[in-house]
Each structure stands twice: as structure tokens, then as C-alpha cells.
Coordinates of C-alpha atoms in Angstrom, one line a residue:
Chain A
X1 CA -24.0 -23.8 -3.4
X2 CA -26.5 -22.2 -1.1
X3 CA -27.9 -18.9 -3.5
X4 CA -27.2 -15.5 -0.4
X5 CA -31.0 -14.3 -1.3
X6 CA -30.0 -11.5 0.5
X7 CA -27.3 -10.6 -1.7
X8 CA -30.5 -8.8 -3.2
X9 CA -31.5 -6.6 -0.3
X10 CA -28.6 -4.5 -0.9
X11 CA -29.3 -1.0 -2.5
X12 CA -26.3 -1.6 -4.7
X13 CA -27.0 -5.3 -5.9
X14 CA -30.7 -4.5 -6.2
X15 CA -30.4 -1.6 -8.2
X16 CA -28.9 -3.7 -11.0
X17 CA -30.7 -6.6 -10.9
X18 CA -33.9 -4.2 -11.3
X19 CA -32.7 -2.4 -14.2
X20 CA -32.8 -5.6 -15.8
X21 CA -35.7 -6.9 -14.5
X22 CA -38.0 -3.9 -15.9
X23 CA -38.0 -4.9 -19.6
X24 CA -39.2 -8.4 -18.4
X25 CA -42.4 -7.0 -16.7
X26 CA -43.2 -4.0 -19.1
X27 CA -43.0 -5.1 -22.4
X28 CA -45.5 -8.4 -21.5
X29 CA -47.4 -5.6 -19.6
X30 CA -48.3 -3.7 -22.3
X31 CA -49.1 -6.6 -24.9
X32 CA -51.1 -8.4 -22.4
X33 CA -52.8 -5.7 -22.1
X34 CA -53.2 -5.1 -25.3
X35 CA -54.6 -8.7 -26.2
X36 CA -57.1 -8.6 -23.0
X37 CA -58.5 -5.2 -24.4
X38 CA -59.5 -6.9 -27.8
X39 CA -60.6 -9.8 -26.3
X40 CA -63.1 -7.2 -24.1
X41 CA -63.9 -4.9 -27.2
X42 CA -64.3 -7.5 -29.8
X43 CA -65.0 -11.3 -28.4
X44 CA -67.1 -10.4 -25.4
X45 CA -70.8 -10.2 -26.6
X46 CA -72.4 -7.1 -25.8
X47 CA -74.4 -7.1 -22.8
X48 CA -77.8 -7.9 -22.3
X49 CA -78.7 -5.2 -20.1
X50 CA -75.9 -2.8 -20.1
X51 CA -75.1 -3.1 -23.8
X52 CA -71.9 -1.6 -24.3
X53 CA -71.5 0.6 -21.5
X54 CA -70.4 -2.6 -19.5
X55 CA -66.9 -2.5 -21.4
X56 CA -65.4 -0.1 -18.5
X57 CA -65.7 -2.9 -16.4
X58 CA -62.4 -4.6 -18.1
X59 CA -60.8 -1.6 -16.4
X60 CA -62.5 -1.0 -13.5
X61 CA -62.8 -4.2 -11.7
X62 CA -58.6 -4.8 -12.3
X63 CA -58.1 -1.2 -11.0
X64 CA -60.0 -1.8 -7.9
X65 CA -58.6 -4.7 -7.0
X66 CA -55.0 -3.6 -7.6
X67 CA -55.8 -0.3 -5.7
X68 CA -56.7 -2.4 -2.6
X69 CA -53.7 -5.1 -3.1
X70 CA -51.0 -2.6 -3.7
X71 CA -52.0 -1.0 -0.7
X72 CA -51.6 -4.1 1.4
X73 CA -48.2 -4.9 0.0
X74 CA -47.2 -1.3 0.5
X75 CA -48.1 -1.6 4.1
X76 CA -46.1 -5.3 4.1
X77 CA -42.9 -3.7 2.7
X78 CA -43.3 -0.4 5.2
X79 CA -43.6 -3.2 8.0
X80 CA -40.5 -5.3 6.8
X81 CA -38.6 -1.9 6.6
X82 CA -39.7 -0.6 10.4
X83 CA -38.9 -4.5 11.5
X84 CA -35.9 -5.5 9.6
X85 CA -34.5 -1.8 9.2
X86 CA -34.5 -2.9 5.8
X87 CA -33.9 0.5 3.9
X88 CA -34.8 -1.2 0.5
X89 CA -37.7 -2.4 1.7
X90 CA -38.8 1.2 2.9
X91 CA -37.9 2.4 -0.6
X92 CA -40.2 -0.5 -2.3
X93 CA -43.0 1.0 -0.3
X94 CA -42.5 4.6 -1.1
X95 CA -42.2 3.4 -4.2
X96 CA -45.6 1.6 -4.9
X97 CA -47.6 4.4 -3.0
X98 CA -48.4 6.4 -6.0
X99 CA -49.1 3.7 -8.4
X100 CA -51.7 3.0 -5.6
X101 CA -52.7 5.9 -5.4
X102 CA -53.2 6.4 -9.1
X103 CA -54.9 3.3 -9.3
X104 CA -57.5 4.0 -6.7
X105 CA -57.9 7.7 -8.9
X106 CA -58.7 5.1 -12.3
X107 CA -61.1 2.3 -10.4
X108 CA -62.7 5.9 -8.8
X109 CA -62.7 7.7 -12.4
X110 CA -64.5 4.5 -14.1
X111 CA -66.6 4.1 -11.5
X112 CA -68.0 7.4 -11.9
X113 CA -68.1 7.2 -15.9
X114 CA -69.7 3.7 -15.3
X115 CA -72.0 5.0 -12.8
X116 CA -73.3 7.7 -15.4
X117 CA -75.2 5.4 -17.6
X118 CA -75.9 3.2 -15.5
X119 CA -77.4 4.7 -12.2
X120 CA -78.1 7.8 -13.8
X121 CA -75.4 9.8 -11.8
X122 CA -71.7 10.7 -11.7
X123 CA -71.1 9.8 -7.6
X124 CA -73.1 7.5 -5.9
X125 CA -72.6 6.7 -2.2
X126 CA -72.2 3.2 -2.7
X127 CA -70.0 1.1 -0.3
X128 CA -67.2 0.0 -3.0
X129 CA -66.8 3.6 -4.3
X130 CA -66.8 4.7 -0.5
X131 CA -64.1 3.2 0.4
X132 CA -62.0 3.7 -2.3
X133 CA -62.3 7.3 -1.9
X134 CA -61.1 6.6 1.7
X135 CA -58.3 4.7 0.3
X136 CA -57.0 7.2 -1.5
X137 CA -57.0 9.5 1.1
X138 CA -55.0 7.3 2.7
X139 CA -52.8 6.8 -0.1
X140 CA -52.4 10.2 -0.3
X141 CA -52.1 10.8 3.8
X142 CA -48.7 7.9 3.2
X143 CA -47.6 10.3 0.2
X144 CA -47.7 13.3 2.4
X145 CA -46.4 12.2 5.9
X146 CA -43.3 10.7 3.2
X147 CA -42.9 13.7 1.7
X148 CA -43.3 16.1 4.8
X149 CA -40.0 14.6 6.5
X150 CA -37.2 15.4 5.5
X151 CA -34.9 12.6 7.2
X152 CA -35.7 9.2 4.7
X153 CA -35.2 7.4 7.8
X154 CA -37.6 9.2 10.1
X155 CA -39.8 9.3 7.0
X156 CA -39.9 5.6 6.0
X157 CA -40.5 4.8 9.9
X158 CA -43.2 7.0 10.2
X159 CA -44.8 6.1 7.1
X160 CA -44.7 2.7 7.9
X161 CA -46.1 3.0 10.9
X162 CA -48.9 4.7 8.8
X163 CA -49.2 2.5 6.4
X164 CA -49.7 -0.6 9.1
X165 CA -52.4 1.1 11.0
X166 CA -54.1 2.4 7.6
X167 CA -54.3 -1.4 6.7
X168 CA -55.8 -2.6 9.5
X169 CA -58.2 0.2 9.2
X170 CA -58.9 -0.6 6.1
X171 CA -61.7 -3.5 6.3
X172 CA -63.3 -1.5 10.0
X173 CA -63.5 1.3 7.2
X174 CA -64.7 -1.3 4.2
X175 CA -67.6 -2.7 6.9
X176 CA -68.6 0.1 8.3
X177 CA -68.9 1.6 5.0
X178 CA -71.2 -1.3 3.7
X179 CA -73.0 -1.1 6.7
X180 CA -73.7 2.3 6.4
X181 CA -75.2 2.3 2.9
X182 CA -77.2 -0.9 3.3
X183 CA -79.1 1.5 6.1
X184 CA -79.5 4.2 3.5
X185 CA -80.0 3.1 0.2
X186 CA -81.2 -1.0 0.6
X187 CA -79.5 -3.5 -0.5
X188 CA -76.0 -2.2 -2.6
X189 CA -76.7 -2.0 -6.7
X190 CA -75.1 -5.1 -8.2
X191 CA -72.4 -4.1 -10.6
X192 CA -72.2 -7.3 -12.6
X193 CA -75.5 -8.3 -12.3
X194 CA -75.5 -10.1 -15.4
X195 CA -73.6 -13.6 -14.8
X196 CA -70.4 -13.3 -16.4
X197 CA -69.4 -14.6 -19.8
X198 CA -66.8 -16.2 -20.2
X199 CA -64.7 -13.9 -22.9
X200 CA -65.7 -11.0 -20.3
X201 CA -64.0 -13.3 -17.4
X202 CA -60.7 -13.6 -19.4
X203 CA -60.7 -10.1 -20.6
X204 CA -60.7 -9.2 -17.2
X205 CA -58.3 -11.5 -16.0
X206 CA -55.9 -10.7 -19.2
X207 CA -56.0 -6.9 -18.2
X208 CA -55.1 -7.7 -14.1
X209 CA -52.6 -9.5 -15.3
X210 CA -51.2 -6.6 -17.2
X211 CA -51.7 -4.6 -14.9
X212 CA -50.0 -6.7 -12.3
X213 CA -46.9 -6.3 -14.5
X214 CA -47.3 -2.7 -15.2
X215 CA -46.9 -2.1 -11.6
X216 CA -43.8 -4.1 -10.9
X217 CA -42.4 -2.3 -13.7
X218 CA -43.3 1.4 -12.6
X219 CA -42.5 0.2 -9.3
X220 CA -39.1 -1.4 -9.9
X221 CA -38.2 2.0 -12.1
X222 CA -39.2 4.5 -9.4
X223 CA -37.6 2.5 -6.6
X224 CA -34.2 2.6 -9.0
X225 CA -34.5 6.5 -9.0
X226 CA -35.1 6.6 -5.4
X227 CA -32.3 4.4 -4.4
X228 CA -30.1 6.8 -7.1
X229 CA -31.4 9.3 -5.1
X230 CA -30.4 8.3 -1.1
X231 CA -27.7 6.8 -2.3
X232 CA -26.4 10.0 -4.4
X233 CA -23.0 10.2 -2.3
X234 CA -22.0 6.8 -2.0
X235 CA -18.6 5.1 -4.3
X236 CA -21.0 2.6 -5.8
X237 CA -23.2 5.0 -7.7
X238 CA -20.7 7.4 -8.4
X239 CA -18.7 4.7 -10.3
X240 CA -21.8 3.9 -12.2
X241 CA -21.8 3.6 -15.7
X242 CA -24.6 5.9 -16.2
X243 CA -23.1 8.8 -14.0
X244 CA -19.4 8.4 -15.6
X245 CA -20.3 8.5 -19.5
Chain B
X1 CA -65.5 1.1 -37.7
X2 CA -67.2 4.3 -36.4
X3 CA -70.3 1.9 -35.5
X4 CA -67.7 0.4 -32.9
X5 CA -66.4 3.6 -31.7
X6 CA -69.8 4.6 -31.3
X7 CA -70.0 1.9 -28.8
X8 CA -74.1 2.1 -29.2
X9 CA -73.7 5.7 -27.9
X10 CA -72.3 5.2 -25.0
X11 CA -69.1 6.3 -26.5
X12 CA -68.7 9.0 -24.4
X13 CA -68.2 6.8 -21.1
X14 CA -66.1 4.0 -22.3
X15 CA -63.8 6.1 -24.2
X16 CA -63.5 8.4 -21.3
X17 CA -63.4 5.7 -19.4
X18 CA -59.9 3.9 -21.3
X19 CA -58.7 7.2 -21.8
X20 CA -58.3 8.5 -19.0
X21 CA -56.8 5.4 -17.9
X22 CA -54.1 5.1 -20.4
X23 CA -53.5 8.4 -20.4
X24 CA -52.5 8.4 -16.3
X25 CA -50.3 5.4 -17.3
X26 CA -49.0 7.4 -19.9
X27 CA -48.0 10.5 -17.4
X28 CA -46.7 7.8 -15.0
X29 CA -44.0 6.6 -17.2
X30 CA -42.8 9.5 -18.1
X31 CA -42.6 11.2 -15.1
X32 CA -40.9 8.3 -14.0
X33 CA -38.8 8.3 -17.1
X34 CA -38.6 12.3 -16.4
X35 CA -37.0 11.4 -12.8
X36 CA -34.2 9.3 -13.6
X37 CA -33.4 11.3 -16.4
X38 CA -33.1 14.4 -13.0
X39 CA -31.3 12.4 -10.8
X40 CA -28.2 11.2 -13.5
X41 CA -28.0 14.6 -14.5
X42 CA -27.3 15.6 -11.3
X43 CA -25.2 12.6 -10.3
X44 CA -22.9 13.5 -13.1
X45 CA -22.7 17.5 -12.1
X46 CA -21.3 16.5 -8.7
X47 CA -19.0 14.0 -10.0
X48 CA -17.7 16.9 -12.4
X49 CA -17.6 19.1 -8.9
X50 CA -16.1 16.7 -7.0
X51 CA -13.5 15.6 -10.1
X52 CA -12.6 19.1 -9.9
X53 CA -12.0 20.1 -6.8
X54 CA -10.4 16.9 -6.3
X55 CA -7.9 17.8 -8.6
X56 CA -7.4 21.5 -7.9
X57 CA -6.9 20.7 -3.7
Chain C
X1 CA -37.2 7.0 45.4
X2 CA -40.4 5.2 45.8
X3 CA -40.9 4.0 42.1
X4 CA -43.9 5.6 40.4
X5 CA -46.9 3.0 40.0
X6 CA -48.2 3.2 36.3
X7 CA -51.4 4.3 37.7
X8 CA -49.3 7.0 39.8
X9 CA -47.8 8.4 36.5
X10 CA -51.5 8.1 34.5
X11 CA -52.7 10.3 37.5
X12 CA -49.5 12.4 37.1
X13 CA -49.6 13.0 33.9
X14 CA -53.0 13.9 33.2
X15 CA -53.3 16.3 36.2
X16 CA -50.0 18.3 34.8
X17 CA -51.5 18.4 31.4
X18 CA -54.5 19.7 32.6
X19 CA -53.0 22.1 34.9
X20 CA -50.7 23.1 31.8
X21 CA -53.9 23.9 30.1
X22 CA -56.1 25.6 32.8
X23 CA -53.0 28.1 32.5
X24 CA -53.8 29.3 29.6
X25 CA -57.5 28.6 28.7
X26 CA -57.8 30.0 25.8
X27 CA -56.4 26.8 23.8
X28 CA -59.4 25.1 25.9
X29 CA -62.0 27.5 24.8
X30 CA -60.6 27.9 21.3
X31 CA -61.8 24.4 20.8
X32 CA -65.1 24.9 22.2
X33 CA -66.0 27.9 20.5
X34 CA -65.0 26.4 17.5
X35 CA -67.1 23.5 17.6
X36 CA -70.2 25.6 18.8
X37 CA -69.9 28.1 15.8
X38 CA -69.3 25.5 13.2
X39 CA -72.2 23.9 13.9
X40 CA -74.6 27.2 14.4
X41 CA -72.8 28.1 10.9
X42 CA -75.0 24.9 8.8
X43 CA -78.5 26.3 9.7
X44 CA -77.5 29.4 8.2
X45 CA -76.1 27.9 4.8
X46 CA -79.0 25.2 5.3
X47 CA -82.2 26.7 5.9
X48 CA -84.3 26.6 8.9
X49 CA -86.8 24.5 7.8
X50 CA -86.9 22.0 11.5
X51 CA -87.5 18.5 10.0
X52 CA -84.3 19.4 7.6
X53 CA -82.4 20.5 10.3
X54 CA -83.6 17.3 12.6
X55 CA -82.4 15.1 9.8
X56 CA -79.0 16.3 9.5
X57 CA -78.6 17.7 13.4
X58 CA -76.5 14.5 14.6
X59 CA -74.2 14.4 11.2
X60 CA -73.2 18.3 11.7
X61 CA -72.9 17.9 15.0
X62 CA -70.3 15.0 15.0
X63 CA -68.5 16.0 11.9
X64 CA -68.0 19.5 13.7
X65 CA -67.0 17.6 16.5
X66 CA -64.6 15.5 14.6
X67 CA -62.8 18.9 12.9
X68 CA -63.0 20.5 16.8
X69 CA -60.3 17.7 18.3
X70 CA -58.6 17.7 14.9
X71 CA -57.8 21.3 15.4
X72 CA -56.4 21.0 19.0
X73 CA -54.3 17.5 18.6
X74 CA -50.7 18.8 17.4
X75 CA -50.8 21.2 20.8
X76 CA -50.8 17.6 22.4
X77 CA -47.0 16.9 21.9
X78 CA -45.6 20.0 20.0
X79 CA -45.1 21.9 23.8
X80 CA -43.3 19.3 25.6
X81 CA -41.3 18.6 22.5
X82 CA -40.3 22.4 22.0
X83 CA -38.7 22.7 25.4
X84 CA -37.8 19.3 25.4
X85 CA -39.9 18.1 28.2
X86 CA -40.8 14.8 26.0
X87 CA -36.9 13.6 26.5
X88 CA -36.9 13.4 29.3
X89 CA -40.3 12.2 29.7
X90 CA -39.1 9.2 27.4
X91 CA -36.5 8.4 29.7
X92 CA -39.0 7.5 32.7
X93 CA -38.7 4.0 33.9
X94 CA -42.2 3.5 33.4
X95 CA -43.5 2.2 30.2
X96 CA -44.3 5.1 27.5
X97 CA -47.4 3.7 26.1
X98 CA -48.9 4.8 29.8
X99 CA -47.2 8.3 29.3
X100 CA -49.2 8.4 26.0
X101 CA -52.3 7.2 27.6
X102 CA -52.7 10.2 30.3
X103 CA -51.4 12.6 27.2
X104 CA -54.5 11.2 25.7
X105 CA -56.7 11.5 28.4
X106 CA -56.1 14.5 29.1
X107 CA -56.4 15.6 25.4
X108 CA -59.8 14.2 25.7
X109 CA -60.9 15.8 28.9
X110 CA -59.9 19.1 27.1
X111 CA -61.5 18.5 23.7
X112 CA -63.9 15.4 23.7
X113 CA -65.5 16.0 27.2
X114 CA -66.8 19.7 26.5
X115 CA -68.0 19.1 23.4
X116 CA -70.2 16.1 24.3
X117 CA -71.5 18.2 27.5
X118 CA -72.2 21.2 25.4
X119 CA -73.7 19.4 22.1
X120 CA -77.3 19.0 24.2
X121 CA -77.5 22.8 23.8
X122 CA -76.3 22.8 20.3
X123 CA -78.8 19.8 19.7
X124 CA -81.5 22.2 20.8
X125 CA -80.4 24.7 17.7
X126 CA -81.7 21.7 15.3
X127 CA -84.8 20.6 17.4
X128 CA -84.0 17.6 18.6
X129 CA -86.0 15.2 20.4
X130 CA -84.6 15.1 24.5
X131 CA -84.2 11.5 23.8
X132 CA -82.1 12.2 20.4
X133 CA -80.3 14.1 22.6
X134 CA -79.6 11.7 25.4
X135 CA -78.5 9.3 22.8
X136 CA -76.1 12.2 20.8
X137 CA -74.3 12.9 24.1
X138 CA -73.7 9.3 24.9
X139 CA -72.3 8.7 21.7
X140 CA -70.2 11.9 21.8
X141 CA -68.8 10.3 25.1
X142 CA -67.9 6.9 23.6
X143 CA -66.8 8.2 20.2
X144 CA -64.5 11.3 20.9
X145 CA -61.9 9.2 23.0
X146 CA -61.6 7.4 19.8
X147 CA -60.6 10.5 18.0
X148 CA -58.4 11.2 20.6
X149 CA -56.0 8.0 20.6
X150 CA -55.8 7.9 16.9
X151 CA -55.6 11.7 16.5
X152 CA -52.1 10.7 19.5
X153 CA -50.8 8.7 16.8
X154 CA -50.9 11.2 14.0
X155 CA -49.3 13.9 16.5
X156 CA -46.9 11.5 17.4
X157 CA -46.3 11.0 13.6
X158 CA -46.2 14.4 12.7
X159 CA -44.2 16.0 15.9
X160 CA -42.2 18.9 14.6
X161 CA -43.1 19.3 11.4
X162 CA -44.3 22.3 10.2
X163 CA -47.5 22.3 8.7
X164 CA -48.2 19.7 11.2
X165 CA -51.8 20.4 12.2
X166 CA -53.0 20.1 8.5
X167 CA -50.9 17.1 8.0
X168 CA -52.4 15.6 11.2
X169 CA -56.2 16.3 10.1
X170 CA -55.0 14.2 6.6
X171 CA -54.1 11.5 8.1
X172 CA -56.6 10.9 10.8
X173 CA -60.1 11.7 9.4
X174 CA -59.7 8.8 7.2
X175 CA -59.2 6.4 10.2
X176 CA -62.2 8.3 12.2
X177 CA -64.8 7.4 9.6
X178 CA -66.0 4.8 11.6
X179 CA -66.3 6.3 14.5
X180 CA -68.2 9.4 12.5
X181 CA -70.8 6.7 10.6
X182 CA -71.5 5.3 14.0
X183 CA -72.1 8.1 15.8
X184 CA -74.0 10.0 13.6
X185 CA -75.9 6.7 12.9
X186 CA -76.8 5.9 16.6
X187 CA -78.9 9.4 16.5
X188 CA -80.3 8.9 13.3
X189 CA -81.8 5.2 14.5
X190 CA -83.4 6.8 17.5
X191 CA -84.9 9.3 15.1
X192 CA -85.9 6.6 13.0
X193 CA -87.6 4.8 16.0
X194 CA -84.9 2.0 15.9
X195 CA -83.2 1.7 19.1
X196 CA -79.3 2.7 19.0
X197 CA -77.8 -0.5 21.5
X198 CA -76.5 -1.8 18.2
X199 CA -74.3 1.5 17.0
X200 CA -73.0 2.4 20.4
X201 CA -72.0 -1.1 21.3
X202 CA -69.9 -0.8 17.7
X203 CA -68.0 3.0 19.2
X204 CA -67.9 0.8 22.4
X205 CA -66.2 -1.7 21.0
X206 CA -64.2 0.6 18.7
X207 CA -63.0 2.8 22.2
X208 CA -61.9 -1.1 23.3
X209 CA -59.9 -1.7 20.6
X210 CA -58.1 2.0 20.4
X211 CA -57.4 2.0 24.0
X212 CA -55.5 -1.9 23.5
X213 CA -53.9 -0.6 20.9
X214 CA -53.5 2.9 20.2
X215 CA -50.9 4.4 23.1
X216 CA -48.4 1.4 22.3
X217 CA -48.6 2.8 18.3
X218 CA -48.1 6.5 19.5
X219 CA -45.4 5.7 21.9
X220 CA -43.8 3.9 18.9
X221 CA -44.1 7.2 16.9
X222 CA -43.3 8.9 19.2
X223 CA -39.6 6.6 19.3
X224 CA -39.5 7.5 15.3
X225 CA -40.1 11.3 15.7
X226 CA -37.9 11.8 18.7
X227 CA -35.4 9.9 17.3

């Protein structure tokens, strides 16, 4: 029998089949997690040059790259909602935008307490850091232009729109950003310039991993209580077992 | 164990570092946690409105 | 009824709008004025050493210019959607991307235009070389168009919101970064005895690319707001 995928792009169904979904993704979230940050604090040698300050990278590396992948699958989910007039798909978007955003705050916050040690100061202009600051700015310009509307629909339509040209903006921002600092300060500082161990390679790995999975979760949670939300005056969710006990 | 935690003194940053980071997870959750927990109470208020009025027109 | 050509309504468009804001010039000036006293305001918090102020002449000077057409972008929609000219605007045969175009142009003749021919005398405030100067104004004149058509789609975005015009500034500047790097970094290579081709054939190319794309975006926006 032919499985209806889209059964699943209802509100209703969705909201269900997320609810069970959540423990699936968090609880292996948090102990891969867990196991990657001991394989980072007590298997990984300590580093030649950077001794123990290089630890932060088991964070900061994962949180950068999320910070730059949620955003493109934010801006995927905003274009399947403008295209398909989708409205779960809007909601997944609005959804992910401030784990995004929160993740581009962390790879920015470790950067800086990396930085410290390391080049001797809290900010430095260099072209990664750049343009994650930008990113969150435009992280938090989706936040706002979501939040200013009140209509969802004009909302998610505009924010998509957003969204879409922010991501192709993104690597016009990323280059000219790179560009710009190789003119001022030489050649960008190497981060990991020490080649990689191998315990520090799955550490990292372990910890993207969970973090992967931590932002399904949060993501799958928030877009339940946003679909609660919309949906606040339809039969389905009143009948719910949550809203009758 | 403190030797560890010292983390040859650069404590300071790679505690602040994980902190910081577990602690926005932390606030995440339960402001997400804090939202659902909103939303049902007020799902049930207006079924209560709605259960009475239905009854009373 | 002879049927508009695209160019006709370009030309039509931009000469209302500009007529619209000869009326009442003080929206014109406020944006002028604006940009002139934010940057005579950095020598005073600066210092007025001259080789300081040479160094950092063509970065005040576009970033002031960049927070200028900021400030005048939601008055590019927000008049014709008050008293509803915009509907009927939409309905128009003729495509809306072209409607958006001559919005833009004329946006840009208001806001770009005079600051790139007044920034010369501004440049003079930080001791710039003529040459630095040249260069400045012809980056000015590729670069603030740019601003222009992506500040089109965050009015678009933002029409009839209140608290637009700070909500427009947050979700532009981001996007105008490159624009901002190049431009201020065309002035800085003449000053470093480089020559600029290289950074104004990048706001060239990035004016190319807005003007493809940028009036079909707004127009869609425009579809979402007026919806």
C-alpha cells in the first residue's frame, strides 16, 4: 500500500507524530553529548601548542557549523512554505530560527573566550567570527520581521522571503568578509593549526552529532507549541487530550 | 580532580566557554517547556468559556 | 488606450515620484542634512589629527551614507500605501517589478544621487587627496543604488508596520555589508597607492546583480504586504 507521506504535512497529524518523535532525538542528544565531551576532556591529548585552552573547540567548531546549516534549512522550509503554501512548513522555519540564532550567540561566545588566550583579545575582526556576527543579525532580522506581523500568514510570507534572500546573501557576505580581512590583517590566523588528532576529530564529530539531535528536538517541541498556538480554535486541538484533562 | 578543572589555568575560558553553552541550552528548554505549559493552560480556559457558554445559550 | 510601454511607466513613475517629493523638500533635505552632519559629527568625537582622519574619511563617509538611505526608505511605499495609491498601482497591466524599479530609481535619485555629489565636499572635511575623492564619488554612484533596491525589498517587507523604519534598517544593513566593505575599500586602495579597478568592478557587479534581481523580490513583497 502506497504510505500518503503527506498525511504528515498536516498540522493535526504532525503535531502527534512529533510529540512522539521528541524523546527519540533528545534523550540520544544529551548522552551523545555527554560521551563526546569525555572523549574531548579526557582521551584527547592535550595540545601541543594550545595546551588546554583548545578544549572549547569541541564546542565551537559544532556550533558554527550548525549556526550556518540551520540557517540554510530555515531558509529551505520558509521557501517550501511561500511555494507550496505549506503552513507547517512556515511553522518549522519559525521554529528553528532561534535555535539558530542561539547557536550563532554560542560559536560567537566561544569564539571570543577562545580568542582570549589565544590571540590575546576578546573580538578579533577575523573573517569566520565576521560573519557570524552578520548571521545573527540576520537571524535576529527573521525573528523580528516574524514577530512584527501580526497576520501568521503575512508573517511566514514575509519572512520567507527574508530568509531566501538572507541565504543567498550569505556567502557575497562570507567572501567579502574574507576578502576584507586578508587586506587588513594578512593571511586569516589558523584556528586548528595543529593537525588534528584523532580522539579530537571524534569528540568533535560526537558533539555535532548531539547537537544535531538537540535541535530537532527543540525544534520539533517549539513547532508543537506553535501549531497549538495557530491552531488554538480549531475541533482537533480542542478535543485534545491535553486541553480536556 | 581540581588539577583537571584547573585545565592548566586556562580554566577560566573553557569553563566559561561549556558553561555558557549548556547553560543557553538549559534556558532553551525550558522556555520551550515554559511555552507549552502557556499555551494548554490557555487552551483549556477557553474550552471551560466556551463549555459554558455553550451550555448557558 | 494606447498601452503604456514598460519604459513609458519607468519614465512615469519616476517623474511622479519625484515630483511627489519636490513638493515637499524637506523629506529630500532631511536626508541630506543628515548625512552631512553625521559625518562632520566623527572629527569631533575623533580628533583632528589629518592622517587619522584620512584613514578613516572613506569608512565614515559610506557608513553615514548607508544610515542616510536607511532613514528615508520606508517613505518609499508607506505614502502610496496610506491612501491607497499602491492598489491600484498593482492593478496596472504592466509588470510590477518595473513599477518597483522607477520606485527605486527615484528613491535613489532622492537619497543616493545627493549624497555621492555632496561627499567631495564632505571628503574635503577629512583631507582627502582630489584623486581619493574622484574615486569616493564614483563608488558612492555605483554603490548607493545597491542600497536602494535592497533597502525596496525591506520596505516592501515591512509596509505598514509600525516601527517600520527601525525594522527596515535591521534587516537591510546586514545585506549592505558588501556593498559598505567595497566601497569603503575602493578609497582606502587608492590611498594605499593600489589602484581601485578591482573593488568597483565588485559594486559594479554587485549593482548587476540587484538590478536582475531585486525589483522582482520587492514586487513579490510587495504581493505579501498588500495582501
Amino acid at each position: 500500500m502506497a504510505i500518503n507521506w503527506f498525511k504528515y504535512s498536516a498540522p493535526s497529524t504532525f503535531y502527534g507524530l512529533a510529540g512522539k518523535l521528541i524523546p527519540f532525538f533528545a534523550w540520544p542528544a544529551a548522552i551523545l553529548f555527554a560521551t563526546g565531551l569525555y572523549i574531548g576532556f579526557f582521551v584527547a591529548p592535550t595540545d601541543a601548542v594550545q595546551s588546554e585552552a583548545y578544549r572549547i573547540i569541541f564546542i565551537h567548531v559544532p556550533a558554527s557549523i550548525l549556526s550556518m546549516f540551520i540557517y540554510l534549512i530555515m531558509a529551505g522550509y520558509a521557501a517550501l512554505g511561500l511555494i507550496f503554501n505549506t503552513r507547517l512548513s512556515s511553522m518549522m522555519a519559525q521554529a528553528l530560527a532561534p535555535t539558530g540564532a542561539l547557536f550563532a550567540f554560542i560559536s560567537l561566545w566561544t569564539g571570543a573566550l577562545w580568542g582570549k588566550p589565544m590571540w590575546g583579545a576578546w573580538w578579533v575582526w577575523d573573517a569566520r567570527l565576521t560573519s557570524e556576527l552578520i548571521l545573527l543579525f540576520l537571524y535576529l532580522g527573521f525573528i523580528a520581521l516574524q514577530a512584527s506581523i501580526e497576520d501568521p500568514r503575512r508573517a511566514d510570507k514575509a519572512a520567507a522571503l527574508l530568509a531566501i534572500v538572507g541565504s543567498v546573501n550569505v556567502p557575497i557576505i562570507y567572501f567579502s568578509v574574507k576578502w576584507w580581512n586578508t587586506l587588513h590583517q594578512g593571511a586569516t590566523i589558523k584556528m586548528t593549526g595543529t593537525s588534528m588528532h584523532v580522539a579530537m576529530q571524534q569528540a568533535m564529530f560526537i558533539v555535532l552529532v548531539a547537537c544535531w539531535l538537540y535541535v530537532i528536538a527543540v525544534a520539533l517541541a517549539r513547532v508543537r507549541s506553535i501549531i497549538l498556538e495557530r491552531e488554538r480554535n480549531t475541533q482537533w486541538v480542542n478535543e485534545l487530550k491535553e486541553v480536556q484533562s | 580532580m581540581s588539577e583537571f578543572f584547573a585545565m592548566n589555568g586556562y580554566a577560566f575560558y573553557v569553563w566559561g566557554s561549556y558553561g555558557v553553552a549548556v547553560l543557553v541550552f538549559g534556558i532553551e528548554v525550558w522556555l520551550a517547556r515554559n511555552r507549552r505549559k502557556n499555551i494548554l493552560r490557555e487552551l483549556k480556559l477557553m474550552r471551560m468559556d466556551t463549555e459554558e457558554n455553550g451550555e448557558r445559550a | 488606450m494606447n498601452k503604456l510601454s514598460l519604459f513609458g511607466l519607468l519614465g512615469l513613475v519616476v517623474r511622479r515620484d519625484l515630483l511627489l517629493a519636490m513638493r515637499r523638500r524637506t523629506d529630500v533635505l532631511t536626508t541630506l542634512v543628515f548625512f552631512v552632519m553625521v559625518v562632520s559629527l566623527f572629527p569631533l568625537g575623533v580628533g583632528p589629527e589629518p592622517d587619522m582622519l584620512r584613514k578613516m574619511a572613506s569608512g565614515v563617509v559610506w557608513v553615514a551614507a548607508l544610515l542616510a538611505s536607511m532613514l528615508s526608505l520606508p517613505r518609499m511605499f508607506s505614502a502610496d500605501h496610506a491612501d491607497g495609491t499602491l492598489e491600484q498601482m498593482m492593478l496596472a497591466p504592466q509588470s510590477l517589478s518595473v513599477l518597483v524599479l522607477g520606485k527605486i530609481l527615484a528613491h535613489w535619485m532622492l537619497s543616493g544621487l545627493p549624497l555621492a555629489l555632496i561627499a567631495p565636499v564632505l571628503g574635503l572635511q577629512f583631507d582627502m587627496s582630489v584623486q581619493a575623492l574622484w574615486i569616493l564619488v564614483l563608488a558612492l554612484l555605483l554603490g548607493t543604488p545597491v542600497l536602494s533596491m535592497i533597502g525596496a525589498i525591506g520596505a516592501a517587507l515591512t509596509l505598514g508596520l509600525r516601527g517600520g523604519g527601525v525594522l527596515v534598517s535591521l534587516l537591510v544593513l546586514p545585506l549592505c555589508i558588501p556593498v559598505l566593505i567595497f566601497g569603503a575599500g575602493a578609497v582606502e586602495a587608492v590611498n594605499g597607492g593600489m589602484s581601485a579597478v578591482s573593488n568597483l568592478a565588485l559594486l559594479g557587479a554587485f549593482m548587476l546583480f540587484a538590478l536582475v534581481f531585486t525589483p522582482f523580490v520587492a514586487a513579490q513583497a510587495l504581493r505579501i504586504s498588500m495582501e
